[in-house]
CSV table of C-alpha atoms in Angstrom, one decimal:
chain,number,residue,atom,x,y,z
A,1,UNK,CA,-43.5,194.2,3.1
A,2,UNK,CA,-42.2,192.0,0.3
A,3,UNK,CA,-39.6,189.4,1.5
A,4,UNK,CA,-37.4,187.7,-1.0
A,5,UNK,CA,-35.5,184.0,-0.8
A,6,UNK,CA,-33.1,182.5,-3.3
A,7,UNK,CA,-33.1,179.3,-5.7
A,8,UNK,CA,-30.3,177.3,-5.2
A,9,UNK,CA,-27.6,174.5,-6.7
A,10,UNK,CA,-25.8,172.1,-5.1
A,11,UNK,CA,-22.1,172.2,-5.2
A,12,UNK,CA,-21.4,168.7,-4.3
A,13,UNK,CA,-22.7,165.8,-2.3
A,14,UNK,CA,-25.9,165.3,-4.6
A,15,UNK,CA,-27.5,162.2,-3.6
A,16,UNK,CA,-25.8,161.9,-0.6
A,17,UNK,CA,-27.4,163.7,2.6
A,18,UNK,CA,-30.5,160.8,2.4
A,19,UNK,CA,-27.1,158.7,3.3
A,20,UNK,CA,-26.3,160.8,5.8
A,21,UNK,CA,-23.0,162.3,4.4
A,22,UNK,CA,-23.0,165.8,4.1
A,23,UNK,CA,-23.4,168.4,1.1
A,24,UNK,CA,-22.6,171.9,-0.4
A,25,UNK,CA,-24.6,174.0,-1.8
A,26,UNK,CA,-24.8,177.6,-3.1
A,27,UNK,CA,-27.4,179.7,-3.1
A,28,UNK,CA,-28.4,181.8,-6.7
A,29,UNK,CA,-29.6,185.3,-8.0
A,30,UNK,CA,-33.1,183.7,-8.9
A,31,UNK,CA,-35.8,184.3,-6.4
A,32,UNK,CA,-39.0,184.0,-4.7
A,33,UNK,CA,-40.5,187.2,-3.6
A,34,UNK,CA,-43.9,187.7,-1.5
A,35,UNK,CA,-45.2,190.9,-1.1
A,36,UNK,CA,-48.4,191.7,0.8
A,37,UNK,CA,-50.0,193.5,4.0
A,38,UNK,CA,-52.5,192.8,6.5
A,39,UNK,CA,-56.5,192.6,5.9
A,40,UNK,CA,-59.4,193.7,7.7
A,41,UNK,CA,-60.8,190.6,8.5
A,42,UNK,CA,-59.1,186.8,9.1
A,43,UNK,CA,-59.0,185.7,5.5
A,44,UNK,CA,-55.3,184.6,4.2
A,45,UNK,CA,-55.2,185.4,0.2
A,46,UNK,CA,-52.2,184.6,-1.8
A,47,UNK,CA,-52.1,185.7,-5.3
A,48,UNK,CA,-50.1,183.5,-7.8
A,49,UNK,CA,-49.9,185.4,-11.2
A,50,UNK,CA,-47.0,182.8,-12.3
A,51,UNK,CA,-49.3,180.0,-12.1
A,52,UNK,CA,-52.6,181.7,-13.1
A,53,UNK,CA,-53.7,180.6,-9.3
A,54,UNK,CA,-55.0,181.7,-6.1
A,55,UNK,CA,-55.1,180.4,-2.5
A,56,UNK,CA,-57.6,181.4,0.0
A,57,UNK,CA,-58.5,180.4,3.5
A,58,UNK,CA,-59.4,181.6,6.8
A,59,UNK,CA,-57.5,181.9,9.9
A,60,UNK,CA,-58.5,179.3,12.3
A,61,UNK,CA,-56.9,177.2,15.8
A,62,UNK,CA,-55.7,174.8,13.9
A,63,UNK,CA,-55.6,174.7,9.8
A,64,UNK,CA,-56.6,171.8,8.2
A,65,UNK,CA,-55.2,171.1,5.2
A,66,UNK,CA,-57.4,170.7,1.6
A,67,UNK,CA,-54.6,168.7,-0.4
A,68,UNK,CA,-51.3,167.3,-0.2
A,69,UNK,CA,-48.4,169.7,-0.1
A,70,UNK,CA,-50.7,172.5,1.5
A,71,UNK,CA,-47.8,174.6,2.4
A,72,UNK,CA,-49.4,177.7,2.6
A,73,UNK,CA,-51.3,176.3,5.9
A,74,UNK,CA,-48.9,174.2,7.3
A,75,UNK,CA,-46.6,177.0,7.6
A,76,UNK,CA,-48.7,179.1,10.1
A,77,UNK,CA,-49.7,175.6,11.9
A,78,UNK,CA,-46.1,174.9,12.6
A,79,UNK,CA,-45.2,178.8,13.5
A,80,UNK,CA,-48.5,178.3,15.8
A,81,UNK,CA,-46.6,175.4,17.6
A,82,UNK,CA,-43.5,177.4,17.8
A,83,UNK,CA,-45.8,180.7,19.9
A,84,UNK,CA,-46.5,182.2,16.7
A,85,UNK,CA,-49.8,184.1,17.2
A,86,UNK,CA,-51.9,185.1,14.4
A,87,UNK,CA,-55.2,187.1,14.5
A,88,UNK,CA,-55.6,189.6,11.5
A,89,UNK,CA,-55.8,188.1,7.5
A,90,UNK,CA,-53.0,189.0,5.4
A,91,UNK,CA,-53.0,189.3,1.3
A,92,UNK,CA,-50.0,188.9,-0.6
A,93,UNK,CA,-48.8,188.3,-4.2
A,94,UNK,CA,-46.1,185.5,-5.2
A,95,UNK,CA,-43.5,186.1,-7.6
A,96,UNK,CA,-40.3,184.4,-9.0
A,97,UNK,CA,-38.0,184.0,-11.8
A,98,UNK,CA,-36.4,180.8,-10.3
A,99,UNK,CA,-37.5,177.4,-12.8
A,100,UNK,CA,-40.1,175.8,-11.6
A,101,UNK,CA,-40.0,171.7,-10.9
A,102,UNK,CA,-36.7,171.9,-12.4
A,103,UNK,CA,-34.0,170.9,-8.9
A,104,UNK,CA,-33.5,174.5,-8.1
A,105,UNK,CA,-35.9,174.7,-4.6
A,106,UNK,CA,-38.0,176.8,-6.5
A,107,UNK,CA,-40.9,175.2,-3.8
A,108,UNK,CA,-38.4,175.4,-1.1
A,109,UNK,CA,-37.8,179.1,-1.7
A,110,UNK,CA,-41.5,180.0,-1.5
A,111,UNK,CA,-41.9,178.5,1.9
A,112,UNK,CA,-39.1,180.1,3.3
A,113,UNK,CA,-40.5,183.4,2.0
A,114,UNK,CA,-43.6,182.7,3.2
A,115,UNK,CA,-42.2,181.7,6.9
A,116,UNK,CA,-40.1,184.9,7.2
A,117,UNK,CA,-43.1,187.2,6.0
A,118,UNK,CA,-45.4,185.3,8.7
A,119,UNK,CA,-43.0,185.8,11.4
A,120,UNK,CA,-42.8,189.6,10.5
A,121,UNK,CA,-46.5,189.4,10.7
A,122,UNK,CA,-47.6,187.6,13.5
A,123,UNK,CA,-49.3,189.5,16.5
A,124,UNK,CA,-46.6,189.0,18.2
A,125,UNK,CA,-43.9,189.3,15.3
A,126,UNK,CA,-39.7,188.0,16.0
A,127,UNK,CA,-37.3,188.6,13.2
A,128,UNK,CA,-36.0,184.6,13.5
A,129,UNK,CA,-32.4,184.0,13.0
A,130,UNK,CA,-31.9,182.3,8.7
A,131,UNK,CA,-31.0,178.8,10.5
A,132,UNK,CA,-34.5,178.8,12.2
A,133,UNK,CA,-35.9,180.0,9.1
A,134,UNK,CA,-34.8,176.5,7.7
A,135,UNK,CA,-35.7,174.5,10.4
A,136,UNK,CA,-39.6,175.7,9.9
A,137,UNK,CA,-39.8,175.7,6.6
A,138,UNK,CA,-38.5,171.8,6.6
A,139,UNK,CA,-41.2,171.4,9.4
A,140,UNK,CA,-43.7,173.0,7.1
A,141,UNK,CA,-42.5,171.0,3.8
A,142,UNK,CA,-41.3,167.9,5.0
A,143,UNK,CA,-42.0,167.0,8.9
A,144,UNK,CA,-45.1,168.2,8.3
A,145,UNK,CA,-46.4,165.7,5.5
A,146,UNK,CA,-44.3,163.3,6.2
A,147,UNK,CA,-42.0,163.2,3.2
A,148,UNK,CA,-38.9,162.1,2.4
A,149,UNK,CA,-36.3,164.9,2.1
A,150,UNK,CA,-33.4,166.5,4.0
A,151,UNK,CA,-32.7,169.9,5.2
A,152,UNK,CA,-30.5,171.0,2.3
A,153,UNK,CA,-32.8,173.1,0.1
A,154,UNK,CA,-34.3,175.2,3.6
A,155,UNK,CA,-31.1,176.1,5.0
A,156,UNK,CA,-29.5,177.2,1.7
A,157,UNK,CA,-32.0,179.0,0.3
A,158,UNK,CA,-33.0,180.6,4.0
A,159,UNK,CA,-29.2,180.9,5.0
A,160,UNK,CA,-27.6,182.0,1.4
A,161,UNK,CA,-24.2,182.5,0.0
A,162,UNK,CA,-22.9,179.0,0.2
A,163,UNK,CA,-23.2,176.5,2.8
A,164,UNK,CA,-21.9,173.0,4.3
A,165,UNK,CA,-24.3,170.7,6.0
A,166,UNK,CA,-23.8,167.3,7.9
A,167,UNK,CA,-27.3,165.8,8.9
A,168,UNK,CA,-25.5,163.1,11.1
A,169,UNK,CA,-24.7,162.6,13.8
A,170,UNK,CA,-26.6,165.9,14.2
A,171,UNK,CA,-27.4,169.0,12.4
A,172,UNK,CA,-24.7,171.0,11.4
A,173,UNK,CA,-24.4,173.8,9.0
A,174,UNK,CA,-21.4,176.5,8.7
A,175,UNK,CA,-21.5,179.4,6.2
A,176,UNK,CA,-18.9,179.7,3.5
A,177,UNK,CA,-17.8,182.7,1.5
A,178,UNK,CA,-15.3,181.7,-1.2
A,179,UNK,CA,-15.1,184.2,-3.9
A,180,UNK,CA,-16.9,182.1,-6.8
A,181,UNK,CA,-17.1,183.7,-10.5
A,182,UNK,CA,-20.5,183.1,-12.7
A,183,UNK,CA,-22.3,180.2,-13.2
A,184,UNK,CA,-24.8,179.1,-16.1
A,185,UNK,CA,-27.9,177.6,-15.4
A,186,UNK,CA,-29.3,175.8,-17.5
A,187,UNK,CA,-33.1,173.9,-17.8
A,188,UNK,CA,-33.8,171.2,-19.9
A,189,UNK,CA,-37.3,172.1,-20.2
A,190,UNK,CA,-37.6,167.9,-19.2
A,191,UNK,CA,-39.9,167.0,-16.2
A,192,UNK,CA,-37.6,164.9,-13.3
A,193,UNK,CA,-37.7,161.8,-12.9
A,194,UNK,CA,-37.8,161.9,-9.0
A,195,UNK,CA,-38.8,158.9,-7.8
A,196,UNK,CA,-37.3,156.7,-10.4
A,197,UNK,CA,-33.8,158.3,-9.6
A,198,UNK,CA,-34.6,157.7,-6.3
A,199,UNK,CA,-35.5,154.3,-6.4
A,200,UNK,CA,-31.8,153.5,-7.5
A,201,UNK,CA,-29.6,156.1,-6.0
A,202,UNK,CA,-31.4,156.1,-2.3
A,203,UNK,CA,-32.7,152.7,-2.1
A,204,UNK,CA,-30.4,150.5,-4.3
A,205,UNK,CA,-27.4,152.0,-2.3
A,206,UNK,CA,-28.9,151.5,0.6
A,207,UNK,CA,-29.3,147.6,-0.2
A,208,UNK,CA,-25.8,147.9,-1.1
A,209,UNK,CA,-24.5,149.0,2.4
A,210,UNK,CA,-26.8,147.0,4.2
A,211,UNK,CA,-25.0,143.5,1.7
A,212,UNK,CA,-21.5,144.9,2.6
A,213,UNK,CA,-21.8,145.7,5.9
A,214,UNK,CA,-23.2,142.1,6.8
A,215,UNK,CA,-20.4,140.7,4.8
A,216,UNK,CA,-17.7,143.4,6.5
A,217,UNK,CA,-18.7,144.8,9.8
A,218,UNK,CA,-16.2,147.1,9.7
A,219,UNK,CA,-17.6,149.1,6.4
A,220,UNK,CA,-18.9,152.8,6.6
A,221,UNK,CA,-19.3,155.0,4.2
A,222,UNK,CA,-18.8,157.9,6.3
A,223,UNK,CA,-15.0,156.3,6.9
A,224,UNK,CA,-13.8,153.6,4.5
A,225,UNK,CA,-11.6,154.2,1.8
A,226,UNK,CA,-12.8,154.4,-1.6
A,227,UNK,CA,-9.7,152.1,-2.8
A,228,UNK,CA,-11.4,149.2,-0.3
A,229,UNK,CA,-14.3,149.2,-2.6
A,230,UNK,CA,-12.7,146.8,-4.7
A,231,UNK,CA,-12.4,144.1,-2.2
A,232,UNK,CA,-16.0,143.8,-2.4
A,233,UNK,CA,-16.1,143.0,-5.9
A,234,UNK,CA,-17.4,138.8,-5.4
A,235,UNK,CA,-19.7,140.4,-3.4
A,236,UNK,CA,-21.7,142.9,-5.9
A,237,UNK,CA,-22.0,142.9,-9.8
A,238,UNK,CA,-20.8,145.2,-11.8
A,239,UNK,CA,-23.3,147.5,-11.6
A,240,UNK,CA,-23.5,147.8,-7.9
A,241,UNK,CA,-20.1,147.9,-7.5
A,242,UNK,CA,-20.2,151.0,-9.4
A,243,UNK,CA,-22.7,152.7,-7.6
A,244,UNK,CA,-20.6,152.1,-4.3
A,245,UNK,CA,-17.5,153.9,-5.9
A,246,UNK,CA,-19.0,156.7,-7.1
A,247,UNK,CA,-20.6,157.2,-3.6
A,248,UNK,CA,-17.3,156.9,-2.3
A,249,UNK,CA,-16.1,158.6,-4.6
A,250,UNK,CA,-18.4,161.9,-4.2
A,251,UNK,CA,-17.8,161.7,-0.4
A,252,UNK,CA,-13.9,162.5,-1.4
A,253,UNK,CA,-15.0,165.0,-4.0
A,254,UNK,CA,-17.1,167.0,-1.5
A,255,UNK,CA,-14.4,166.9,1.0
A,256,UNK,CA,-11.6,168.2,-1.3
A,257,UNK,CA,-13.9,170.6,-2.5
A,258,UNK,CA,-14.4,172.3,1.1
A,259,UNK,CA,-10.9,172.2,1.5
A,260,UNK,CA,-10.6,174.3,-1.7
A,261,UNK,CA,-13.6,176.4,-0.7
A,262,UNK,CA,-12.3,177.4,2.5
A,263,UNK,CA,-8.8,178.3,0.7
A,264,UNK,CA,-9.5,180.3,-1.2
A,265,UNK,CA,-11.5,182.3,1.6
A,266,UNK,CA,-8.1,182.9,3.1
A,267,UNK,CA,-5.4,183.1,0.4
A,268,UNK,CA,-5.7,183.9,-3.5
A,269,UNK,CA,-5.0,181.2,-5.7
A,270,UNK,CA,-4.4,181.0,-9.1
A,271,UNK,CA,-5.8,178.0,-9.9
A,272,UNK,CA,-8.9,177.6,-8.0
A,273,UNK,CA,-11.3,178.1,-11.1
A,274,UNK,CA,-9.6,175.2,-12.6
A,275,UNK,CA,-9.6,172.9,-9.8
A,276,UNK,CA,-13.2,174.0,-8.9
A,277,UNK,CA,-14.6,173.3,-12.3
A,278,UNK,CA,-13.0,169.7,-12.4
A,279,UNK,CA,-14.1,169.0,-9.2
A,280,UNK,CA,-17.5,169.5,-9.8
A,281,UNK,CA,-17.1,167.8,-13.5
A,282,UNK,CA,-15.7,164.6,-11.4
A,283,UNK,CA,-19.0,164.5,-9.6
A,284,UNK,CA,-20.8,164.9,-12.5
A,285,UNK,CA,-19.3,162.2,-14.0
A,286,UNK,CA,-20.3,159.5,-10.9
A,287,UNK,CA,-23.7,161.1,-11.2
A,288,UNK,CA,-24.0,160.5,-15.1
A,289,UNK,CA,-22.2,156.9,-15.6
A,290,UNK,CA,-22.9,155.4,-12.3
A,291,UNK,CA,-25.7,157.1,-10.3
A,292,UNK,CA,-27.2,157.6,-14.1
A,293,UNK,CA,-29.4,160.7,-13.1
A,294,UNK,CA,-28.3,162.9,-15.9
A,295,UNK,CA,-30.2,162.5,-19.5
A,296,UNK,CA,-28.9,162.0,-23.2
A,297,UNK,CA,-30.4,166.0,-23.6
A,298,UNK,CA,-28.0,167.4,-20.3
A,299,UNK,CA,-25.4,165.8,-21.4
A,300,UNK,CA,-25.4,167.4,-24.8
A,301,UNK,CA,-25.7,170.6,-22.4
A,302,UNK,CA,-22.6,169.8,-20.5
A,303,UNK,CA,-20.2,168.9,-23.5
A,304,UNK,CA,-21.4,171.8,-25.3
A,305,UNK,CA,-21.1,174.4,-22.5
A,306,UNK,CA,-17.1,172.7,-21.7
A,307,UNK,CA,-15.9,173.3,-25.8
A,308,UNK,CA,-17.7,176.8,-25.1
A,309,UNK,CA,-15.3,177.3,-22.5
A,310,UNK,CA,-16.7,176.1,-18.8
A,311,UNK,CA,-14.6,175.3,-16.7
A,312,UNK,CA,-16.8,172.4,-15.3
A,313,UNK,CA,-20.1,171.4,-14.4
A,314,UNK,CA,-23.1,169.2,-13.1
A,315,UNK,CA,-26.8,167.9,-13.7
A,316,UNK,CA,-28.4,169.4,-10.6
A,317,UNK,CA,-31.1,168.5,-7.9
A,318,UNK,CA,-32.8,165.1,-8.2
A,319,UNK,CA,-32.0,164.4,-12.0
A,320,UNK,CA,-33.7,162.7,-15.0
A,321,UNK,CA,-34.5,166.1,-15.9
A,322,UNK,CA,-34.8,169.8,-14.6
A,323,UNK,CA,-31.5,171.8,-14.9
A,324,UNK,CA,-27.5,171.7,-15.0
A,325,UNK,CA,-25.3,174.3,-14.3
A,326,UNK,CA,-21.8,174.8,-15.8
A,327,UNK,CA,-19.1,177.0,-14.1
A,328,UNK,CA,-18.1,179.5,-16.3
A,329,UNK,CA,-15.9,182.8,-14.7
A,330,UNK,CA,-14.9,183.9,-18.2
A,331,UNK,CA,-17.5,182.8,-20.8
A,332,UNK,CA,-20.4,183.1,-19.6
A,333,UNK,CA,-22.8,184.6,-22.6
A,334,UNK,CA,-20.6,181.8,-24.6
A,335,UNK,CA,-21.8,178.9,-22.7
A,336,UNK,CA,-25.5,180.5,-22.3
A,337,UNK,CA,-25.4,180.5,-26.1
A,338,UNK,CA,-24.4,176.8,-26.4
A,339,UNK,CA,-27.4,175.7,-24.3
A,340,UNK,CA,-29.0,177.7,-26.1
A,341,UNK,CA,-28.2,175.4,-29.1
A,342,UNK,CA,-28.9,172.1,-27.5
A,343,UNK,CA,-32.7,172.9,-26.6
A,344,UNK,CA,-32.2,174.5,-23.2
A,345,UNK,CA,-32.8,177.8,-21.6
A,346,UNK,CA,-29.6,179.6,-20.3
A,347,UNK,CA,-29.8,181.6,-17.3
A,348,UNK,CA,-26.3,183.8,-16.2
A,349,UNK,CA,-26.2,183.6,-12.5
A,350,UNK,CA,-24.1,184.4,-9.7
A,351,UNK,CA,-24.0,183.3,-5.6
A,352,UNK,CA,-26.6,185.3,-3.7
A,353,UNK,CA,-27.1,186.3,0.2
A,354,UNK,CA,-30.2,184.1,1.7
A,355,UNK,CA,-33.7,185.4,2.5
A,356,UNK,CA,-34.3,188.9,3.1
A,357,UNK,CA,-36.6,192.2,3.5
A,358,UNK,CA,-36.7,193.5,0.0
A,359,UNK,CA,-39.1,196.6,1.4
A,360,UNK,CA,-41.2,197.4,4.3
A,361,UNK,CA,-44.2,199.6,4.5
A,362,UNK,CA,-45.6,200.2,8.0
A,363,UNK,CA,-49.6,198.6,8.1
């Protein structure tokens, strides 16, 4: 059986779910395929020809793990909790062609794969619904190991197409299909900064609230107005007052950019390209000025990909590094060529459906 699971970019709402406001985000035509079949014996071998690597281990009550990240074993430990039953060995070969390290869920990806080929292959084997897909595949990267994380990247890239997620009050996803044109992908070939991005957009804006909302009660960034913002200007310097905005800011962005989303679902419109592409330029903007996760390199990318005729665009994932993506319905090879230029690799892409049975070979 080989099972295949898609990369994916976020539309809007990027550094905001750790806040818990909501995002969007589309899945991509770059994948993860495993493809593999059951053993003789109990021994789980997964072949990684990408990486020039190989994982081996042998089926046991409970797995323990070698090494940090061991996602391979956590996987079957957390389908174990869930009933999961696994007795026979299975050996399988990875393969992708989505960038690796880059913001794309390239890891994400792999463990849903590997979650929907286990539950196909378990003794007792239950094709699971794409949203539960998610759920274990979070367990299996995140719960798991105890990192920090939301559920964006599993129900994307397990789910597909695009999707909107709220994380608060409780889970909530609901599939979109808006008729998008092509995209550009674009890697920077520069490693991410994760955890210095982090350290200002997650926890300086989480000192911010926590200042405002002892000096204003009433303050929520789920609910306040972004033109309040400014009535808290004795309170924070300029910098922090900026970062507020543009969270503010964003929150607006994503939730225009449903409304848009979900129109043009129902009703053509002439102008949705345009309005798409500045929308997501607008976010970029908070995210490159304010948030500051974009890099002297990606913004060459973006500015050269807009005169090449994108219609808008965005630094993606976790940022100070890894890839943008420019919207581009009409000049696509155009845009590819002008990353091209500035030092990155271009890669035409489209929205794609979530995780699914590529082929299946009885045992």
């Amino acid at each position: 059986m080989k099972i295949s699971t898609p990369g994916r970019i976020c539309l809007f709402g990027e550094h905001q779910d750790y806040l818990g406001l909501p995002t969007i985000a589309a899945a991509i035509s770059r994948r993860i395929s495993i493809e593999g079949t059951y053993r003789n014996d109990t021994q789980i071998i997964i072949h990684l020809p990408d990486l020039n690597a190989k994982e081996s281990f042998f089926l046991s009550e409970t797995l323990p793990y070698s090494k940090g990240r061991d996602y391979f074993r956590s996987t079957i430990n957390v389908l174990k909790r869930r009933g999961f039953v696994f007795s026979r060995g299975l050996e399988c070969k990875v393969h992708g062609n989505i960038p690796i390290n880059s913001g794309t869920s390239s890891s994400s990806a792999l463990i849903v794969s590997w979650a929907n080929f286990l539950t196909r292959h378990a003794d007792n084997p239950t094709e699971v619904s794409p949203k539960e897909l998610g759920e274990i595949a979070n367990a299996a990267e995140v719960l798991e190991f105890g990192e920090p994380g939301g559920m964006m990247d599993h129900y994307s890239t397990a789910i597909g197409n695009v999707i909107y997620l709220e994380s608060t009050p409780k889970i909530y996803v609901e599939g979109l299909q808006p008729q998008l044109g092509t995209f550009v992908l674009g890697d920077s070939q520069q490693p991410k900064d994760t955890l210095g991005i982090l350290a200002r957009c997650r926890f300086g804006m989480e000192a911010i609230i926590q200042k405002v909302t002892e000096y204003d009660p009433t303050f929520s960034i789920f609910t306040t107005p972004y033109a309040q913002a400014a009535h808290y200007s004795s309170l924070l310097n300029n910098d922090e007052l900026g970062l507020l905005k543009a969270n503010l800011e964003d929150r607006d962005i994503l939730r225009t950019g449903k409304e848009l989303l979900i129109q043009s679902q129902l009703a053509a419109n002439g102008d949705f390209d345009k309005e798409f592409g500045q929308l997501l330029y607008r976010h970029f903007e908070n995210l490159r000025d304010h948030k500051r996760t974009s890099t002297e390199k990606i913004n060459r990318m973006i500015d050269a990909s807009m005169k090449a005729g994108a219609l808008g665009g965005k630094i993606n994932g976790s940022g100070g590094g890894g890839c943008m993506f420019m919207y581009a319905p009409d000049h696509a090879e155009a845009v590819a060529e002008a990353i091209t230029r500035e030092g990155g690799i271009p890669y035409i892409i489209t929205v794609d459906e979530g995780s699914r049975v590529e082929a299946y070979r009885e045992a």
